[in-house]
């Protein structure tokens, strides 16, 4: 079966967060992290079928989803997980916030990579806890977390290490050695680890493989909360079905208690979409990866040919992290927005000299956006 990712789908009147921001303008939205593609046909069919049933009372996690997810972890990562380790959540962001509140107290702090997906920082802010930033630095052409350099900032009050693998922004797929260094750091400082692995299915670089932090060894498993979801993988982020995997029973019970009565149940249509996606979505996912890889190559080539812009090879995600520090403008995000391209401001992730470009869209639109960026730079 072939899938057409070049199809133009009008999202302007669909209450899309990404598209509504620029409603009534000509700006091409390449910011918030969803794609402009149809979800896998099997997901759309399953939703139609469930809607036709017509009764939408309270739901429970489908046994089918539990079975499929467990098999997926075993097939992909040789990770043998037990059904009771799974905590279903309406969003990974809820999972991050729960980790902060369940695994630290008011006097304890967390450590998070920097730059990072903004909700990592907000989770500490919302919980009113201190957070130490571990810089993401270039090692060769890869963005990796430097934990050595924060050793002297640690006071002994740290309790939680937040990881993002693959990393957003920067797209790094951490190697086993790098993960082992993170584990050693967690052991030395007696930290729990919350590993956000939402982008784990979107590895674009051939030959690389995702390794869940919790699979490193039993010690890693016992100190960890792993967050995964089909939302980015199959473009069902608006439906919100996410999974926390927590092998340690004590941590799991604290985690569940912290969210009780506050974090809502997962929407029953989200369960339907997640089940169909994991069950039947693999051929679609493989085609999407090929399409995104070609988009990435195009973005790499065009961006690195633009004076003042630079990006490193991106191993995973559809989110290009672009260094605009050599561009002679005060605010690169505003500059490109005025030129008709809506990127994410690097400031939100912790570096105002950067912008983030979401290339999860049809190629023709991407080419038009890149041409607009090129033309705008030519006027400087
Ligand atoms: C690393 C990371 N975690 C979490 C999320 C959001 O997850 P959710 O929509 O399930 O809350 C995103 C979305 O961009 C992300 O990049």
XYZ file of C-alpha atoms and ligand atoms in Angstrom:
396
model
C 0.000 0.000 0.000
C 1.350 3.432 -0.797
C 0.707 6.589 1.200
C 0.626 10.086 -0.204
C 2.387 12.536 2.097
C 2.401 15.149 -0.690
C -1.359 15.562 -0.469
C -2.456 19.064 0.433
C -4.859 18.987 3.390
C -6.483 22.233 4.424
C -6.096 22.494 8.210
C -6.946 26.189 8.409
C -10.502 25.653 9.594
C -9.916 22.590 11.759
C -9.151 24.362 15.071
C -5.527 23.355 14.665
C -3.206 25.036 17.167
C -0.480 25.170 14.547
C -2.594 26.724 11.799
C -4.925 28.944 13.794
C -2.007 31.018 15.083
C -1.611 32.497 11.598
C -5.274 32.496 10.563
C -6.062 35.169 8.006
C -2.385 35.611 7.103
C -0.100 34.059 4.543
C 2.423 32.791 7.116
C 3.410 29.118 6.706
C 3.213 27.542 10.185
C 6.232 25.356 10.906
C 6.205 25.542 14.675
C 4.262 23.330 17.153
C 5.208 19.642 16.878
C 2.474 17.945 14.918
C 2.546 17.064 11.237
C 0.191 18.058 8.429
C -0.284 14.434 7.313
C -3.375 12.256 7.517
C -3.017 9.637 10.244
C -2.704 6.001 9.093
C -5.870 4.838 7.283
C -6.384 2.108 9.906
C -6.581 4.769 12.630
C -9.184 6.765 10.719
C -11.234 3.616 10.036
C -11.122 2.488 13.671
C -12.271 5.914 14.834
C -15.161 5.909 12.308
C -16.224 2.517 13.551
C -16.085 3.528 17.216
C -17.975 6.778 16.570
C -20.679 4.828 14.725
C -21.255 2.828 17.917
C -22.641 6.046 19.348
C -22.146 5.453 23.078
C -19.261 7.339 24.671
C -19.345 6.531 28.368
C -16.318 6.117 30.639
C -13.666 3.852 29.203
C -10.800 1.654 30.312
C -7.481 0.856 28.632
C -8.258 -1.803 26.005
C -6.608 -5.152 26.749
C -5.615 -5.224 23.083
C -3.610 -2.022 23.502
C -1.854 -3.378 26.588
C -0.953 -6.606 24.773
C 0.245 -4.813 21.640
C 2.329 -2.323 23.563
C 4.002 -5.047 25.609
C 4.791 -6.988 22.447
C 6.101 -3.834 20.782
C 8.535 -3.184 23.657
C 9.696 -6.789 23.487
C 10.087 -6.820 19.685
C 11.780 -3.439 19.383
C 13.910 -3.295 22.518
C 13.890 -6.804 24.024
C 12.250 -5.077 26.990
C 9.993 -7.514 28.834
C 7.519 -5.325 30.650
C 4.643 -6.358 32.881
C 1.092 -5.040 32.353
C 0.986 -3.558 35.858
C 3.973 -1.321 35.082
C 1.857 0.701 32.629
C 0.150 3.919 33.685
C -1.999 5.433 30.941
C -2.026 9.226 30.790
C -3.765 11.832 28.627
C -0.434 13.473 27.743
C 3.300 13.128 28.138
C 3.380 16.640 29.590
C 1.124 15.412 32.408
C 3.677 12.652 32.882
C 6.521 15.167 33.192
C 4.600 17.270 35.701
C 3.635 14.183 37.688
C 7.283 13.097 37.801
C 8.298 16.431 39.262
C 5.603 16.311 41.924
C 5.748 12.608 42.755
C 9.499 12.139 42.762
C 10.698 15.354 44.411
C 9.479 17.362 47.371
C 9.465 21.144 47.755
C 13.043 21.196 49.043
C 14.406 18.934 46.328
C 15.420 19.884 42.828
C 15.597 18.333 39.396
C 18.213 18.400 36.666
C 17.146 18.954 33.072
C 18.945 19.286 29.757
C 19.183 22.785 28.291
C 18.051 23.765 25.649
C 15.019 21.566 26.012
C 11.343 21.194 25.135
C 9.893 24.052 27.252
C 7.591 21.880 29.382
C 10.619 20.382 31.156
C 11.388 23.817 32.609
C 7.740 24.691 33.171
C 7.141 21.488 35.129
C 9.686 22.642 37.741
C 8.242 26.134 37.721
C 4.657 24.907 38.168
C 5.714 22.634 41.050
C 7.752 25.482 42.576
C 10.950 23.404 42.661
C 14.485 24.440 41.713
C 15.978 23.016 38.556
C 19.597 22.779 37.466
C 20.304 23.072 33.733
C 22.680 20.555 32.192
C 23.924 22.114 28.955
C 23.445 20.355 25.659
C 26.746 20.885 23.860
C 28.110 20.003 20.460
C 30.316 16.936 20.458
C 31.469 16.599 16.885
C 28.235 17.247 15.066
C 25.908 15.891 17.736
C 24.132 17.727 20.527
C 24.802 15.815 23.761
C 24.152 16.473 27.421
C 27.160 17.547 29.501
C 26.580 16.295 33.030
C 30.225 16.615 34.157
C 30.087 20.386 34.098
C 27.168 20.598 36.551
C 28.780 18.404 39.197
C 29.890 21.455 41.178
C 26.392 22.981 41.047
C 24.875 19.974 42.806
C 24.191 20.564 46.502
C 22.888 17.123 47.430
C 19.250 18.240 47.228
C 18.820 16.915 43.710
C 16.409 14.015 43.395
C 15.388 13.741 39.743
C 17.167 13.679 36.392
C 14.981 14.497 33.402
C 16.063 13.065 30.068
C 14.751 13.597 26.569
C 15.708 10.824 24.147
C 15.655 11.440 21.208
C 16.404 14.981 22.228
C 14.105 17.861 21.371
C 15.498 20.161 20.100
C 18.610 18.783 18.419
C 17.374 15.328 17.434
C 20.109 13.325 19.177
C 19.583 9.592 19.587
C 21.670 8.750 22.641
C 24.104 5.852 22.342
C 24.371 3.128 24.954
C 27.621 4.681 26.219
C 25.975 8.074 26.626
C 23.011 6.531 28.420
C 25.377 4.621 30.706
C 27.068 7.917 31.598
C 23.647 9.348 32.459
C 22.927 6.308 34.593
C 26.283 6.577 36.382
C 25.524 10.226 37.121
C 22.085 9.263 38.481
C 23.675 6.587 40.677
C 26.367 8.913 42.014
C 23.790 11.561 42.927
C 21.047 9.078 43.937
C 18.533 10.374 41.429
C 15.325 9.064 39.984
C 15.187 9.378 36.214
C 12.244 10.461 34.101
C 13.001 9.689 30.479
C 10.747 11.334 27.903
C 10.974 9.061 24.863
C 7.994 10.432 22.933
C 10.073 10.773 19.725
C 11.516 7.240 19.889
C 9.730 6.003 16.752
C 10.937 8.899 14.616
C 14.549 7.932 13.990
C 15.552 9.236 10.576
C 19.220 8.312 10.469
C 19.629 4.827 9.054
C 21.451 2.384 11.307
C 20.601 4.169 14.570
C 18.417 2.505 17.143
C 16.524 3.845 20.106
C 17.524 2.407 23.485
C 15.073 3.010 26.335
C 16.965 4.217 29.408
C 15.170 1.674 31.586
C 16.585 -1.228 29.540
C 20.203 -0.455 30.476
C 20.023 -2.703 33.531
C 17.871 -3.470 36.575
C 19.148 -0.457 38.495
C 18.114 1.862 35.631
C 14.688 0.211 35.491
C 14.088 0.579 39.230
C 14.898 4.303 39.349
C 13.001 5.247 36.179
C 9.770 6.513 34.735
C 9.702 6.164 30.935
C 7.227 8.240 28.951
C 6.122 7.065 25.514
C 3.182 7.783 23.225
C 1.868 7.073 19.730
C 1.015 10.769 19.349
C 4.031 12.109 17.429
C 4.626 8.793 15.672
C 1.193 8.545 14.051
C 0.110 12.211 14.186
C -2.620 11.727 16.779
C -1.336 14.309 19.289
C -4.766 15.942 19.524
C -6.219 12.697 20.854
C -3.811 12.255 23.754
C -3.013 8.699 24.742
C 0.336 8.358 26.491
C 2.011 5.738 28.603
C 4.265 5.918 31.640
C 6.227 2.714 32.214
C 7.215 2.395 35.873
C 8.754 -0.948 36.919
C 9.287 0.105 40.572
C 6.010 -0.538 42.453
C 6.683 2.108 45.104
C 7.428 4.828 42.554
C 4.400 3.772 40.539
C 2.079 4.033 43.478
C 3.414 7.528 44.374
C 3.017 8.539 40.750
C -0.572 7.321 40.539
C -1.505 8.874 43.881
C -0.079 12.246 42.875
C -2.329 12.378 39.818
C -5.434 10.944 41.455
C -8.464 13.150 40.947
C -6.432 15.687 38.964
C -5.168 13.913 35.861
C -8.183 12.794 33.844
C -8.684 9.376 32.298
C -7.601 8.867 28.738
C -10.290 9.719 26.202
C -11.828 6.556 24.823
C -11.316 7.650 21.211
C -7.632 8.194 22.018
C -7.446 4.559 23.135
C -9.068 3.455 19.871
C -6.599 5.504 17.810
C -3.587 4.310 19.806
C -4.617 0.661 19.490
C -5.180 0.861 15.734
C -1.959 2.819 15.235
C 0.243 0.318 17.059
C -1.604 -2.629 15.538
C -1.769 -1.602 11.877
C 0.313 1.558 11.481
C 3.784 0.120 10.845
C 3.787 0.269 6.994
C 2.494 3.849 7.182
C 5.161 4.722 9.760
C 7.941 3.340 7.586
C 6.698 5.366 4.613
C 6.458 8.464 6.802
C 10.052 7.996 8.007
C 11.246 7.865 4.378
C 9.317 11.018 3.581
C 10.575 12.854 6.673
C 14.145 11.747 5.959
C 13.956 13.337 2.503
C 12.479 16.497 4.063
C 15.311 16.541 6.584
C 17.914 16.220 3.823
C 16.288 19.085 1.955
C 16.227 21.276 5.073
C 19.879 20.449 5.877
C 21.014 21.328 2.393
C 18.993 24.514 2.000
C 19.525 25.880 5.524
C 23.268 25.281 5.503
C 23.477 27.091 2.153
C 21.820 30.194 3.647
C 24.313 32.799 4.893
C 23.996 33.235 8.669
C 22.220 29.925 9.344
C 23.640 26.585 10.413
C 22.200 23.267 11.467
C 23.777 19.989 12.502
C 22.790 16.630 11.035
C 19.537 15.594 12.667
C 19.308 11.961 13.777
C 15.650 11.905 14.823
C 12.410 13.942 15.087
C 10.986 16.285 12.447
C 12.253 19.343 14.304
C 15.320 21.112 12.905
C 17.349 23.129 15.424
C 18.843 26.045 13.521
C 21.627 28.306 14.738
C 20.828 31.838 13.585
C 23.481 33.573 15.704
C 25.393 34.726 12.614
C 22.326 36.299 11.045
C 22.535 40.110 11.329
C 19.062 40.556 12.850
C 17.892 41.223 16.424
C 15.263 38.518 16.497
C 15.487 35.661 13.981
C 12.029 34.326 14.845
C 10.378 37.678 14.164
C 12.482 38.210 11.033
C 11.301 34.960 9.450
C 7.734 35.445 10.631
C 7.659 38.788 8.848
C 8.950 36.948 5.779
C 6.006 34.524 5.973
C 7.487 31.562 7.878
C 6.269 30.771 11.405
C 9.060 28.960 13.280
C 9.385 28.243 17.009
C 11.509 30.827 18.826
C 14.669 29.289 20.281
C 14.104 31.441 23.374
C 11.295 29.084 24.448
C 13.795 26.213 24.552
C 16.535 28.209 26.236
C 18.605 29.748 23.416
C 17.343 32.893 21.746
C 19.960 32.671 18.983
C 18.223 29.621 17.536
C 14.935 28.873 15.783
C 13.225 25.499 15.433
C 11.675 24.430 12.141
C 9.038 21.678 11.976
C 9.451 19.907 8.645
C 6.524 17.520 9.190
C 4.630 18.915 6.217
C 4.249 18.305 2.499
C 7.429 18.983 0.556
C 5.995 21.674 -1.684
C 5.042 23.766 1.350
C 8.453 23.167 2.912
C 10.186 24.265 -0.284
C 8.084 27.423 -0.383
C 8.980 28.192 3.254
C 12.691 27.640 2.602
C 12.529 29.887 -0.465
C 10.879 32.613 1.609
C 13.676 32.299 4.184
C 16.304 32.453 1.435
C 14.707 35.525 -0.130
C 14.428 37.269 3.212
C 18.123 36.687 3.954
C 19.017 38.004 0.511
C 17.518 41.370 1.463
C 19.865 41.839 4.431
C 9.870 15.922 24.206
C 8.395 16.151 24.189
N 7.652 15.707 25.212
C 6.310 15.875 25.244
C 5.657 16.529 24.214
C 4.174 16.726 24.282
O 3.530 15.569 24.626
P 1.956 15.541 24.881
O 1.320 16.255 23.743
O 1.626 14.097 24.955
O 1.721 16.236 26.177
C 6.404 17.013 23.135
C 5.730 17.744 22.056
O 6.323 18.413 21.259
C 7.795 16.814 23.111
O 8.541 17.223 22.095
